[in-house]
Amino acid sequence: GQSLEQPSEVTAVEGAIVQINCTYQTSGFYGLSWYQQHDGGAPTFLSYNALDGLEETGRFSSFLSRSDSYGYLLLQELQMKDSASYFCAVRKAAGNKLTFGGGTRVLVKP
Amino acid sequence: DTEVTQTPKHLVMGMTNKKSLKCEQHMGHRAMYWYKQKAKKPPELMFVYSYEKLSINESVPSRFSPECPNSSLLNLHLHALQPEDSALYLCASSQAGGTGGIYEQFFGPGTRLTVL
C-alpha cells in the first residue's frame, strides 16, 4: 500500500511564509507533485519533483528528498488569493497514476 | 489550447436514471483520467485511459462505465447510482508514459453530481 501525510490546516498572515510538509510511503516512486485547489474549483498544477533538491517557480518552491521520503511546498510572500487547499501527490512507477495526500487547507488572513 | 472541458457542470439524477458525463481536451494528450472528489477530501482516481485503452480501473463499481471514443474525448456513463455517489467528478489529461521531464495533469472544472 501507500500513504501520504500532510497537515490538515495552516493559518498565516499576508506576506508570511508557509511550509507544507508531505511524507510518503510507497513502492515504485517516480516523483512528487503539488496541486492547488480553490473552493469550488479544479486542482491546478504547481510543481513536480522527480529528483532531490529544490525547484523554484516564482513565490512557490518545492523540495524533495527521496532518501527521506519527504517533500515540502514553500509559499512565500503570502497573498489572500493563496487561500486554498494544497495537495501533495505521488506518481508511481506503474502507469500514469497519481495518488493524492489528504490536502492542507491554507487560510491567509489580512 | 491548454483546457480540459467537461459537461454538464451540474447534474441531478435519480437512482434509476442513466446519464453520461463528457470530457474533451485538444492538447494532444494520450492519457485521460476520471476522478471522484467528495467535499474536503482529495481527488480519488477511478479510471485511467492510455492511448484510448483502459489501463487502470481502481475497483470502481460497474454502475460507472468509462468510454474513450477517441484521443480527445472521454465519457463516464452512469446507471443505477446511489446517493453516496454524489460528488464532484473531475476529468484530467496528461502526456502518456515516460519518466523524464515534468509530469503534469490538467484538470477540467468538474461535474457536480447529485443522486437523489
mmCIF file with all atom_site columns, C-alpha atoms in Angstrom:
data_model
loop_
_atom_site.group_PDB
_atom_site.id
_atom_site.type_symbol
_atom_site.label_atom_id
_atom_site.label_alt_id
_atom_site.label_comp_id
_atom_site.label_asym_id
_atom_site.label_entity_id
_atom_site.label_seq_id
_atom_site.pdbx_PDB_ins_code
_atom_site.Cartn_x
_atom_site.Cartn_y
_atom_site.Cartn_z
_atom_site.occupancy
_atom_site.B_iso_or_equiv
_atom_site.pdbx_formal_charge
_atom_site.auth_seq_id
_atom_site.auth_comp_id
_atom_site.auth_asym_id
_atom_site.auth_atom_id
_atom_site.pdbx_PDB_model_num
ATOM 1   C CA . GLY A 1 1   ? 0.000   0.000  0.000   1.00 0.00 ? 1   GLY A CA 1
ATOM 2   C CA . GLN A 1 2   ? 0.934   3.602  0.116   1.00 0.00 ? 2   GLN A CA 1
ATOM 3   C CA . SER A 1 3   ? 0.223   6.621  2.284   1.00 0.00 ? 3   SER A CA 1
ATOM 4   C CA . LEU A 1 4   ? 0.878   10.350 2.206   1.00 0.00 ? 4   LEU A CA 1
ATOM 5   C CA . GLU A 1 5   ? 0.782   12.568 5.264   1.00 0.00 ? 5   GLU A CA 1
ATOM 6   C CA . GLN A 1 6   ? 0.382   16.327 5.246   1.00 0.00 ? 6   GLN A CA 1
ATOM 7   C CA . PRO A 1 7   ? -1.010  18.752 7.839   1.00 0.00 ? 7   PRO A CA 1
ATOM 8   C CA . SER A 1 8   ? -4.729  19.355 7.593   1.00 0.00 ? 8   SER A CA 1
ATOM 9   C CA . GLU A 1 9   ? -4.714  23.114 8.062   1.00 0.00 ? 9   GLU A CA 1
ATOM 10  C CA . VAL A 1 10  ? -2.344  26.084 8.255   1.00 0.00 ? 10  VAL A CA 1
ATOM 11  C CA . THR A 1 11  ? -3.197  29.715 9.015   1.00 0.00 ? 11  THR A CA 1
ATOM 12  C CA . ALA A 1 12  ? -0.859  32.621 8.257   1.00 0.00 ? 12  ALA A CA 1
ATOM 13  C CA . VAL A 1 13  ? -0.978  36.353 7.582   1.00 0.00 ? 13  VAL A CA 1
ATOM 14  C CA . GLU A 1 14  ? -0.386  38.144 4.316   1.00 0.00 ? 14  GLU A CA 1
ATOM 15  C CA . GLY A 1 15  ? 3.288   38.472 3.481   1.00 0.00 ? 15  GLY A CA 1
ATOM 16  C CA . ALA A 1 16  ? 4.282   35.492 5.630   1.00 0.00 ? 16  ALA A CA 1
ATOM 17  C CA . ILE A 1 17  ? 5.988   32.264 4.567   1.00 0.00 ? 17  ILE A CA 1
ATOM 18  C CA . VAL A 1 18  ? 4.292   28.875 4.913   1.00 0.00 ? 18  VAL A CA 1
ATOM 19  C CA . GLN A 1 19  ? 5.886   25.451 4.531   1.00 0.00 ? 19  GLN A CA 1
ATOM 20  C CA . ILE A 1 20  ? 3.633   22.441 3.904   1.00 0.00 ? 20  ILE A CA 1
ATOM 21  C CA . ASN A 1 21  ? 5.359   19.140 4.588   1.00 0.00 ? 21  ASN A CA 1
ATOM 22  C CA . CYS A 1 22  ? 4.496   15.864 2.918   1.00 0.00 ? 22  CYS A CA 1
ATOM 23  C CA . THR A 1 23  ? 5.822   12.463 3.901   1.00 0.00 ? 23  THR A CA 1
ATOM 24  C CA . TYR A 1 24  ? 5.032   9.412  1.855   1.00 0.00 ? 24  TYR A CA 1
ATOM 25  C CA . GLN A 1 25  ? 5.355   5.667  1.943   1.00 0.00 ? 25  GLN A CA 1
ATOM 26  C CA . THR A 1 26  ? 5.157   3.933  -1.391  1.00 0.00 ? 26  THR A CA 1
ATOM 27  C CA . SER A 1 27  ? 6.921   1.473  -3.609  1.00 0.00 ? 27  SER A CA 1
ATOM 28  C CA . GLY A 1 28  ? 7.984   2.354  -7.128  1.00 0.00 ? 28  GLY A CA 1
ATOM 29  C CA . PHE A 1 29  ? 8.209   6.096  -6.516  1.00 0.00 ? 29  PHE A CA 1
ATOM 30  C CA . TYR A 1 30  ? 8.685   8.278  -9.595  1.00 0.00 ? 30  TYR A CA 1
ATOM 31  C CA . GLY A 1 31  ? 8.008   11.789 -8.368  1.00 0.00 ? 31  GLY A CA 1
ATOM 32  C CA . LEU A 1 32  ? 6.113   14.134 -6.080  1.00 0.00 ? 32  LEU A CA 1
ATOM 33  C CA . SER A 1 33  ? 3.635   16.700 -7.365  1.00 0.00 ? 33  SER A CA 1
ATOM 34  C CA . TRP A 1 34  ? 1.843   19.614 -5.743  1.00 0.00 ? 34  TRP A CA 1
ATOM 35  C CA . TYR A 1 35  ? -1.608  20.877 -6.738  1.00 0.00 ? 35  TYR A CA 1
ATOM 36  C CA . GLN A 1 36  ? -3.622  23.876 -5.595  1.00 0.00 ? 36  GLN A CA 1
ATOM 37  C CA . GLN A 1 37  ? -7.408  23.810 -5.418  1.00 0.00 ? 37  GLN A CA 1
ATOM 38  C CA . HIS A 1 38  ? -9.601  26.781 -4.559  1.00 0.00 ? 38  HIS A CA 1
ATOM 39  C CA . ASP A 1 39  ? -13.065 26.112 -3.131  1.00 0.00 ? 39  ASP A CA 1
ATOM 40  C CA . GLY A 1 40  ? -15.375 25.175 -5.987  1.00 0.00 ? 40  GLY A CA 1
ATOM 41  C CA . GLY A 1 41  ? -12.500 24.972 -8.457  1.00 0.00 ? 41  GLY A CA 1
ATOM 42  C CA . ALA A 1 42  ? -10.405 22.317 -10.134 1.00 0.00 ? 42  ALA A CA 1
ATOM 43  C CA . PRO A 1 43  ? -6.947  21.239 -8.976  1.00 0.00 ? 43  PRO A CA 1
ATOM 44  C CA . THR A 1 44  ? -4.207  23.143 -10.769 1.00 0.00 ? 44  THR A CA 1
ATOM 45  C CA . PHE A 1 45  ? -0.618  22.003 -11.108 1.00 0.00 ? 45  PHE A CA 1
ATOM 46  C CA . LEU A 1 46  ? 2.058   23.822 -9.102  1.00 0.00 ? 46  LEU A CA 1
ATOM 47  C CA . SER A 1 47  ? 5.191   21.692 -9.301  1.00 0.00 ? 47  SER A CA 1
ATOM 48  C CA . TYR A 1 48  ? 6.725   18.280 -9.851  1.00 0.00 ? 48  TYR A CA 1
ATOM 49  C CA . ASN A 1 49  ? 9.940   16.938 -8.314  1.00 0.00 ? 49  ASN A CA 1
ATOM 50  C CA . ALA A 1 50  ? 11.480  13.738 -9.613  1.00 0.00 ? 50  ALA A CA 1
ATOM 51  C CA . LEU A 1 51  ? 14.988  14.394 -8.322  1.00 0.00 ? 51  LEU A CA 1
ATOM 52  C CA . ASP A 1 52  ? 16.264  15.538 -4.947  1.00 0.00 ? 52  ASP A CA 1
ATOM 53  C CA . GLY A 1 53  ? 16.505  19.256 -4.445  1.00 0.00 ? 53  GLY A CA 1
ATOM 54  C CA . LEU A 1 54  ? 14.628  22.497 -4.638  1.00 0.00 ? 54  LEU A CA 1
ATOM 55  C CA . GLU A 1 55  ? 12.552  23.704 -7.577  1.00 0.00 ? 55  GLU A CA 1
ATOM 56  C CA . GLU A 1 56  ? 11.582  27.369 -7.568  1.00 0.00 ? 56  GLU A CA 1
ATOM 57  C CA . THR A 1 57  ? 8.711   28.897 -9.524  1.00 0.00 ? 57  THR A CA 1
ATOM 58  C CA . GLY A 1 58  ? 8.037   32.478 -8.548  1.00 0.00 ? 58  GLY A CA 1
ATOM 59  C CA . ARG A 1 59  ? 6.704   32.706 -4.991  1.00 0.00 ? 59  ARG A CA 1
ATOM 60  C CA . PHE A 1 60  ? 6.304   28.927 -4.727  1.00 0.00 ? 60  PHE A CA 1
ATOM 61  C CA . SER A 1 61  ? 9.127   26.409 -4.249  1.00 0.00 ? 61  SER A CA 1
ATOM 62  C CA . SER A 1 62  ? 9.048   22.655 -3.843  1.00 0.00 ? 62  SER A CA 1
ATOM 63  C CA . PHE A 1 63  ? 11.630  20.362 -2.319  1.00 0.00 ? 63  PHE A CA 1
ATOM 64  C CA . LEU A 1 64  ? 12.166  16.613 -2.454  1.00 0.00 ? 64  LEU A CA 1
ATOM 65  C CA . SER A 1 65  ? 14.364  14.206 -0.520  1.00 0.00 ? 65  SER A CA 1
ATOM 66  C CA . ARG A 1 66  ? 13.913  10.712 -1.944  1.00 0.00 ? 66  ARG A CA 1
ATOM 67  C CA . SER A 1 67  ? 16.052  9.115  0.758   1.00 0.00 ? 67  SER A CA 1
ATOM 68  C CA . ASP A 1 68  ? 13.794  10.582 3.468   1.00 0.00 ? 68  ASP A CA 1
ATOM 69  C CA . SER A 1 69  ? 10.540  10.030 1.526   1.00 0.00 ? 69  SER A CA 1
ATOM 70  C CA . TYR A 1 70  ? 9.786   13.668 2.238   1.00 0.00 ? 70  TYR A CA 1
ATOM 71  C CA . GLY A 1 71  ? 8.945   16.807 0.385   1.00 0.00 ? 71  GLY A CA 1
ATOM 72  C CA . TYR A 1 72  ? 7.589   20.254 1.067   1.00 0.00 ? 72  TYR A CA 1
ATOM 73  C CA . LEU A 1 73  ? 5.910   23.153 -0.656  1.00 0.00 ? 73  LEU A CA 1
ATOM 74  C CA . LEU A 1 74  ? 7.069   26.618 0.349   1.00 0.00 ? 74  LEU A CA 1
ATOM 75  C CA . LEU A 1 75  ? 4.699   29.520 -0.174  1.00 0.00 ? 75  LEU A CA 1
ATOM 76  C CA . GLN A 1 76  ? 6.393   32.913 0.131   1.00 0.00 ? 76  GLN A CA 1
ATOM 77  C CA . GLU A 1 77  ? 5.006   36.445 0.315   1.00 0.00 ? 77  GLU A CA 1
ATOM 78  C CA . LEU A 1 78  ? 1.571   35.032 1.013   1.00 0.00 ? 78  LEU A CA 1
ATOM 79  C CA . GLN A 1 79  ? -1.355  36.753 -0.646  1.00 0.00 ? 79  GLN A CA 1
ATOM 80  C CA . MET A 1 80  ? -5.069  36.484 0.105   1.00 0.00 ? 80  MET A CA 1
ATOM 81  C CA . LYS A 1 81  ? -5.555  34.624 -3.182  1.00 0.00 ? 81  LYS A CA 1
ATOM 82  C CA . ASP A 1 82  ? -3.287  31.839 -1.881  1.00 0.00 ? 82  ASP A CA 1
ATOM 83  C CA . SER A 1 83  ? -6.080  30.728 0.469   1.00 0.00 ? 83  SER A CA 1
ATOM 84  C CA . ALA A 1 84  ? -6.830  27.278 -0.935  1.00 0.00 ? 84  ALA A CA 1
ATOM 85  C CA . SER A 1 85  ? -6.228  23.579 -0.397  1.00 0.00 ? 85  SER A CA 1
ATOM 86  C CA . TYR A 1 86  ? -2.826  22.221 -1.362  1.00 0.00 ? 86  TYR A CA 1
ATOM 87  C CA . PHE A 1 87  ? -2.343  18.547 -2.188  1.00 0.00 ? 87  PHE A CA 1
ATOM 88  C CA . CYS A 1 88  ? 0.856   16.577 -2.496  1.00 0.00 ? 88  CYS A CA 1
ATOM 89  C CA . ALA A 1 89  ? 0.595   13.610 -4.840  1.00 0.00 ? 89  ALA A CA 1
ATOM 90  C CA . VAL A 1 90  ? 2.873   10.689 -5.569  1.00 0.00 ? 90  VAL A CA 1
ATOM 91  C CA . ARG A 1 91  ? 3.453   9.442  -9.092  1.00 0.00 ? 91  ARG A CA 1
ATOM 92  C CA . LYS A 1 92  ? 4.134   5.731  -9.067  1.00 0.00 ? 92  LYS A CA 1
ATOM 93  C CA . ALA A 1 93  ? 6.128   3.636  -11.484 1.00 0.00 ? 93  ALA A CA 1
ATOM 94  C CA . ALA A 1 94  ? 3.207   1.622  -12.778 1.00 0.00 ? 94  ALA A CA 1
ATOM 95  C CA . GLY A 1 95  ? 1.340   3.641  -15.364 1.00 0.00 ? 95  GLY A CA 1
ATOM 96  C CA . ASN A 1 96  ? 0.114   7.192  -15.284 1.00 0.00 ? 96  ASN A CA 1
ATOM 97  C CA . LYS A 1 97  ? -1.244  7.307  -11.771 1.00 0.00 ? 97  LYS A CA 1
ATOM 98  C CA . LEU A 1 98  ? -1.281  9.998  -9.108  1.00 0.00 ? 98  LEU A CA 1
ATOM 99  C CA . THR A 1 99  ? -2.231  9.261  -5.514  1.00 0.00 ? 99  THR A CA 1
ATOM 100 C CA . PHE A 1 100 ? -3.128  12.362 -3.532  1.00 0.00 ? 100 PHE A CA 1
ATOM 101 C CA . GLY A 1 101 ? -2.493  13.211 0.090   1.00 0.00 ? 101 GLY A CA 1
ATOM 102 C CA . GLY A 1 102 ? -5.360  14.394 2.260   1.00 0.00 ? 102 GLY A CA 1
ATOM 103 C CA . GLY A 1 103 ? -4.703  18.058 1.491   1.00 0.00 ? 103 GLY A CA 1
ATOM 104 C CA . THR A 1 104 ? -3.668  21.068 3.541   1.00 0.00 ? 104 THR A CA 1
ATOM 105 C CA . ARG A 1 105 ? -6.109  23.916 3.837   1.00 0.00 ? 105 ARG A CA 1
ATOM 106 C CA . VAL A 1 106 ? -4.215  27.227 3.899   1.00 0.00 ? 106 VAL A CA 1
ATOM 107 C CA . LEU A 1 107 ? -6.042  30.246 5.265   1.00 0.00 ? 107 LEU A CA 1
ATOM 108 C CA . VAL A 1 108 ? -4.383  33.626 4.686   1.00 0.00 ? 108 VAL A CA 1
ATOM 109 C CA . LYS A 1 109 ? -5.504  36.426 6.973   1.00 0.00 ? 109 LYS A CA 1
ATOM 110 C CA . PRO A 1 110 ? -5.036  40.166 6.450   1.00 0.00 ? 110 PRO A CA 1
ATOM 111 C CA . ASP B 2 1   ? -5.369  25.349 -26.075 1.00 0.00 ? 1   ASP B CA 1
ATOM 112 C CA . THR B 2 2   ? -4.487  24.131 -22.570 1.00 0.00 ? 2   THR B CA 1
ATOM 113 C CA . GLU B 2 3   ? -8.017  23.497 -21.430 1.00 0.00 ? 3   GLU B CA 1
ATOM 114 C CA . VAL B 2 4   ? -9.969  20.443 -20.411 1.00 0.00 ? 4   VAL B CA 1
ATOM 115 C CA . THR B 2 5   ? -13.716 20.944 -20.762 1.00 0.00 ? 5   THR B CA 1
ATOM 116 C CA . GLN B 2 6   ? -16.444 18.972 -19.012 1.00 0.00 ? 6   GLN B CA 1
ATOM 117 C CA . THR B 2 7   ? -20.191 18.855 -19.487 1.00 0.00 ? 7   THR B CA 1
ATOM 118 C CA . PRO B 2 8   ? -22.537 19.208 -17.805 1.00 0.00 ? 8   PRO B CA 1
ATOM 119 C CA . LYS B 2 9   ? -21.402 21.482 -14.965 1.00 0.00 ? 9   LYS B CA 1
ATOM 120 C CA . HIS B 2 10  ? -24.168 20.200 -12.693 1.00 0.00 ? 10  HIS B CA 1
ATOM 121 C CA . LEU B 2 11  ? -26.271 17.056 -12.876 1.00 0.00 ? 11  LEU B CA 1
ATOM 122 C CA . VAL B 2 12  ? -29.128 15.840 -10.696 1.00 0.00 ? 12  VAL B CA 1
ATOM 123 C CA . MET B 2 13  ? -30.327 12.317 -11.320 1.00 0.00 ? 13  MET B CA 1
ATOM 124 C CA . GLY B 2 14  ? -32.499 9.699  -9.734  1.00 0.00 ? 14  GLY B CA 1
ATOM 125 C CA . MET B 2 15  ? -31.261 6.259  -8.807  1.00 0.00 ? 15  MET B CA 1
ATOM 126 C CA . THR B 2 16  ? -32.950 4.695  -11.837 1.00 0.00 ? 16  THR B CA 1
ATOM 127 C CA . ASN B 2 17  ? -31.671 7.181  -14.401 1.00 0.00 ? 17  ASN B CA 1
ATOM 128 C CA . LYS B 2 18  ? -28.955 6.715  -16.992 1.00 0.00 ? 18  LYS B CA 1
ATOM 129 C CA . LYS B 2 19  ? -26.750 9.706  -17.721 1.00 0.00 ? 19  LYS B CA 1
ATOM 130 C CA . SER B 2 20  ? -23.319 10.434 -19.152 1.00 0.00 ? 20  SER B CA 1
ATOM 131 C CA . LEU B 2 21  ? -20.541 12.841 -18.259 1.00 0.00 ? 21  LEU B CA 1
ATOM 132 C CA . LYS B 2 22  ? -18.364 14.157 -21.057 1.00 0.00 ? 22  LYS B CA 1
ATOM 133 C CA . CYS B 2 23  ? -14.791 15.396 -21.146 1.00 0.00 ? 23  CYS B CA 1
ATOM 134 C CA . GLU B 2 24  ? -12.756 16.844 -24.016 1.00 0.00 ? 24  GLU B CA 1
ATOM 135 C CA . GLN B 2 25  ? -9.180  18.027 -24.485 1.00 0.00 ? 25  GLN B CA 1
ATOM 136 C CA . HIS B 2 26  ? -7.250  19.218 -27.530 1.00 0.00 ? 26  HIS B CA 1
ATOM 137 C CA . MET B 2 27  ? -3.736  19.239 -26.126 1.00 0.00 ? 27  MET B CA 1
ATOM 138 C CA . GLY B 2 28  ? -2.730  16.017 -27.856 1.00 0.00 ? 28  GLY B CA 1
ATOM 139 C CA . HIS B 2 29  ? -2.577  14.191 -24.529 1.00 0.00 ? 29  HIS B CA 1
ATOM 140 C CA . ARG B 2 30  ? -2.834  10.412 -24.794 1.00 0.00 ? 30  ARG B CA 1
ATOM 141 C CA . ALA B 2 31  ? -3.645  9.757  -21.126 1.00 0.00 ? 31  ALA B CA 1
ATOM 142 C CA . MET B 2 32  ? -7.026  10.694 -19.677 1.00 0.00 ? 32  MET B CA 1
ATOM 143 C CA . TYR B 2 33  ? -8.423  10.204 -16.208 1.00 0.00 ? 33  TYR B CA 1
ATOM 144 C CA . TRP B 2 34  ? -11.619 10.179 -14.169 1.00 0.00 ? 34  TRP B CA 1
ATOM 145 C CA . TYR B 2 35  ? -11.502 11.186 -10.516 1.00 0.00 ? 35  TYR B CA 1
ATOM 146 C CA . LYS B 2 36  ? -14.187 11.389 -7.845  1.00 0.00 ? 36  LYS B CA 1
ATOM 147 C CA . GLN B 2 37  ? -13.904 14.059 -5.162  1.00 0.00 ? 37  GLN B CA 1
ATOM 148 C CA . LYS B 2 38  ? -16.025 14.407 -2.050  1.00 0.00 ? 38  LYS B CA 1
ATOM 149 C CA . ALA B 2 39  ? -16.164 17.664 -0.119  1.00 0.00 ? 39  ALA B CA 1
ATOM 150 C CA . LYS B 2 40  ? -12.979 18.454 1.830   1.00 0.00 ? 40  LYS B CA 1
ATOM 151 C CA . LYS B 2 41  ? -11.323 15.263 0.521   1.00 0.00 ? 41  LYS B CA 1
ATOM 152 C CA . PRO B 2 42  ? -8.630  14.680 -2.110  1.00 0.00 ? 42  PRO B CA 1
ATOM 153 C CA . PRO B 2 43  ? -9.436  13.522 -5.626  1.00 0.00 ? 43  PRO B CA 1
ATOM 154 C CA . GLU B 2 44  ? -9.704  9.722  -5.817  1.00 0.00 ? 44  GLU B CA 1
ATOM 155 C CA . LEU B 2 45  ? -8.629  8.064  -9.031  1.00 0.00 ? 45  LEU B CA 1
ATOM 156 C CA . MET B 2 46  ? -11.317 5.981  -10.737 1.00 0.00 ? 46  MET B CA 1
ATOM 157 C CA . PHE B 2 47  ? -10.045 5.164  -14.242 1.00 0.00 ? 47  PHE B CA 1
ATOM 158 C CA . VAL B 2 48  ? -7.043  5.820  -16.466 1.00 0.00 ? 48  VAL B CA 1
ATOM 159 C CA . TYR B 2 49  ? -7.054  5.573  -20.259 1.00 0.00 ? 49  TYR B CA 1
ATOM 160 C CA . SER B 2 50  ? -3.737  5.400  -22.040 1.00 0.00 ? 50  SER B CA 1
ATOM 161 C CA . TYR B 2 51  ? -3.751  5.581  -25.850 1.00 0.00 ? 51  TYR B CA 1
ATOM 162 C CA . GLU B 2 52  ? -7.527  5.104  -25.775 1.00 0.00 ? 52  GLU B CA 1
ATOM 163 C CA . LYS B 2 53  ? -7.255  1.846  -23.851 1.00 0.00 ? 53  LYS B CA 1
ATOM 164 C CA . LEU B 2 54  ? -8.351  1.359  -20.257 1.00 0.00 ? 54  LEU B CA 1
ATOM 165 C CA . SER B 2 55  ? -5.142  0.880  -18.282 1.00 0.00 ? 55  SER B CA 1
ATOM 166 C CA . ILE B 2 56  ? -6.282  1.359  -14.675 1.00 0.00 ? 56  ILE B CA 1
ATOM 167 C CA . ASN B 2 57  ? -9.621  0.630  -13.027 1.00 0.00 ? 57  ASN B CA 1
ATOM 168 C CA . GLU B 2 58  ? -9.438  1.313  -9.318  1.00 0.00 ? 58  GLU B CA 1
ATOM 169 C CA . SER B 2 59  ? -12.064 -1.298 -8.438  1.00 0.00 ? 59  SER B CA 1
ATOM 170 C CA . VAL B 2 60  ? -14.871 1.059  -9.329  1.00 0.00 ? 60  VAL B CA 1
ATOM 171 C CA . PRO B 2 61  ? -18.446 -0.361 -9.159  1.00 0.00 ? 61  PRO B CA 1
ATOM 172 C CA . SER B 2 62  ? -19.895 -1.387 -12.511 1.00 0.00 ? 62  SER B CA 1
ATOM 173 C CA . ARG B 2 63  ? -22.584 1.286  -12.285 1.00 0.00 ? 63  ARG B CA 1
ATOM 174 C CA . PHE B 2 64  ? -19.792 3.578  -13.537 1.00 0.00 ? 64  PHE B CA 1
ATOM 175 C CA . SER B 2 65  ? -18.755 2.721  -17.104 1.00 0.00 ? 65  SER B CA 1
ATOM 176 C CA . PRO B 2 66  ? -15.976 4.695  -18.816 1.00 0.00 ? 66  PRO B CA 1
ATOM 177 C CA . GLU B 2 67  ? -15.547 5.075  -22.549 1.00 0.00 ? 67  GLU B CA 1
ATOM 178 C CA . CYS B 2 68  ? -12.836 6.681  -24.660 1.00 0.00 ? 68  CYS B CA 1
ATOM 179 C CA . PRO B 2 69  ? -14.213 7.097  -28.208 1.00 0.00 ? 69  PRO B CA 1
ATOM 180 C CA . ASN B 2 70  ? -11.065 8.849  -29.481 1.00 0.00 ? 70  ASN B CA 1
ATOM 181 C CA . SER B 2 71  ? -7.923  10.533 -28.266 1.00 0.00 ? 71  SER B CA 1
ATOM 182 C CA . SER B 2 72  ? -9.736  13.790 -27.410 1.00 0.00 ? 72  SER B CA 1
ATOM 183 C CA . LEU B 2 73  ? -12.888 12.509 -25.731 1.00 0.00 ? 73  LEU B CA 1
ATOM 184 C CA . LEU B 2 74  ? -13.653 10.686 -22.515 1.00 0.00 ? 74  LEU B CA 1
ATOM 185 C CA . ASN B 2 75  ? -17.092 9.713  -21.274 1.00 0.00 ? 75  ASN B CA 1
ATOM 186 C CA . LEU B 2 76  ? -18.367 8.340  -17.995 1.00 0.00 ? 76  LEU B CA 1
ATOM 187 C CA . HIS B 2 77  ? -21.681 6.519  -18.251 1.00 0.00 ? 77  HIS B CA 1
ATOM 188 C CA . LEU B 2 78  ? -23.756 6.396  -15.093 1.00 0.00 ? 78  LEU B CA 1
ATOM 189 C CA . HIS B 2 79  ? -26.507 3.900  -14.310 1.00 0.00 ? 79  HIS B CA 1
ATOM 190 C CA . ALA B 2 80  ? -28.371 2.979  -11.143 1.00 0.00 ? 80  ALA B CA 1
ATOM 191 C CA . LEU B 2 81  ? -26.275 5.245  -8.954  1.00 0.00 ? 81  LEU B CA 1
ATOM 192 C CA . GLN B 2 82  ? -26.637 5.539  -5.194  1.00 0.00 ? 82  GLN B CA 1
ATOM 193 C CA . PRO B 2 83  ? -26.945 8.745  -3.138  1.00 0.00 ? 83  PRO B CA 1
ATOM 194 C CA . GLU B 2 84  ? -23.412 8.164  -1.799  1.00 0.00 ? 84  GLU B CA 1
ATOM 195 C CA . ASP B 2 85  ? -22.148 8.582  -5.372  1.00 0.00 ? 85  ASP B CA 1
ATOM 196 C CA . SER B 2 86  ? -22.963 12.278 -5.145  1.00 0.00 ? 86  SER B CA 1
ATOM 197 C CA . ALA B 2 87  ? -19.642 14.088 -5.603  1.00 0.00 ? 87  ALA B CA 1
ATOM 198 C CA . LEU B 2 88  ? -17.573 16.259 -7.921  1.00 0.00 ? 88  LEU B CA 1
ATOM 199 C CA . TYR B 2 89  ? -16.365 14.206 -10.884 1.00 0.00 ? 89  TYR B CA 1
ATOM 200 C CA . LEU B 2 90  ? -13.146 15.508 -12.367 1.00 0.00 ? 90  LEU B CA 1
ATOM 201 C CA . CYS B 2 91  ? -11.618 14.660 -15.703 1.00 0.00 ? 91  CYS B CA 1
ATOM 202 C CA . ALA B 2 92  ? -7.901  15.179 -16.328 1.00 0.00 ? 92  ALA B CA 1
ATOM 203 C CA . SER B 2 93  ? -5.402  14.614 -19.112 1.00 0.00 ? 93  SER B CA 1
ATOM 204 C CA . SER B 2 94  ? -1.630  14.380 -19.413 1.00 0.00 ? 94  SER B CA 1
ATOM 205 C CA . GLN B 2 95  ? 1.176   13.200 -21.612 1.00 0.00 ? 95  GLN B CA 1
ATOM 206 C CA . ALA B 2 96  ? 1.278   9.414  -21.561 1.00 0.00 ? 96  ALA B CA 1
ATOM 207 C CA . GLY B 2 97  ? 4.244   7.361  -20.423 1.00 0.00 ? 97  GLY B CA 1
ATOM 208 C CA . GLY B 2 98  ? 7.851   8.360  -19.954 1.00 0.00 ? 98  GLY B CA 1
ATOM 209 C CA . THR B 2 99  ? 9.586   9.292  -16.764 1.00 0.00 ? 99  THR B CA 1
ATOM 210 C CA . GLY B 2 100 ? 11.606  12.291 -17.858 1.00 0.00 ? 100 GLY B CA 1
ATOM 211 C CA . GLY B 2 101 ? 10.542  15.875 -17.619 1.00 0.00 ? 101 GLY B CA 1
ATOM 212 C CA . ILE B 2 102 ? 7.666   17.421 -15.766 1.00 0.00 ? 102 ILE B CA 1
ATOM 213 C CA . TYR B 2 103 ? 4.604   15.268 -15.171 1.00 0.00 ? 103 TYR B CA 1
ATOM 214 C CA . GLU B 2 104 ? 1.510   17.452 -15.095 1.00 0.00 ? 104 GLU B CA 1
ATOM 215 C CA . GLN B 2 105 ? -2.134  16.537 -15.131 1.00 0.00 ? 105 GLN B CA 1
ATOM 216 C CA . PHE B 2 106 ? -4.541  19.155 -16.470 1.00 0.00 ? 106 PHE B CA 1
ATOM 217 C CA . PHE B 2 107 ? -7.906  19.062 -14.739 1.00 0.00 ? 107 PHE B CA 1
ATOM 218 C CA . GLY B 2 108 ? -11.288 20.083 -16.060 1.00 0.00 ? 108 GLY B CA 1
ATOM 219 C CA . PRO B 2 109 ? -13.703 22.126 -13.905 1.00 0.00 ? 109 PRO B CA 1
ATOM 220 C CA . GLY B 2 110 ? -15.677 19.032 -12.961 1.00 0.00 ? 110 GLY B CA 1
ATOM 221 C CA . THR B 2 111 ? -19.299 17.923 -12.964 1.00 0.00 ? 111 THR B CA 1
ATOM 222 C CA . ARG B 2 112 ? -21.084 18.273 -9.656  1.00 0.00 ? 112 ARG B CA 1
ATOM 223 C CA . LEU B 2 113 ? -23.354 15.239 -9.444  1.00 0.00 ? 113 LEU B CA 1
ATOM 224 C CA . THR B 2 114 ? -26.282 14.854 -7.067  1.00 0.00 ? 114 THR B CA 1
ATOM 225 C CA . VAL B 2 115 ? -28.041 11.490 -6.853  1.00 0.00 ? 115 VAL B CA 1
ATOM 226 C CA . LEU B 2 116 ? -31.494 11.622 -5.294  1.00 0.00 ? 116 LEU B CA 1
#
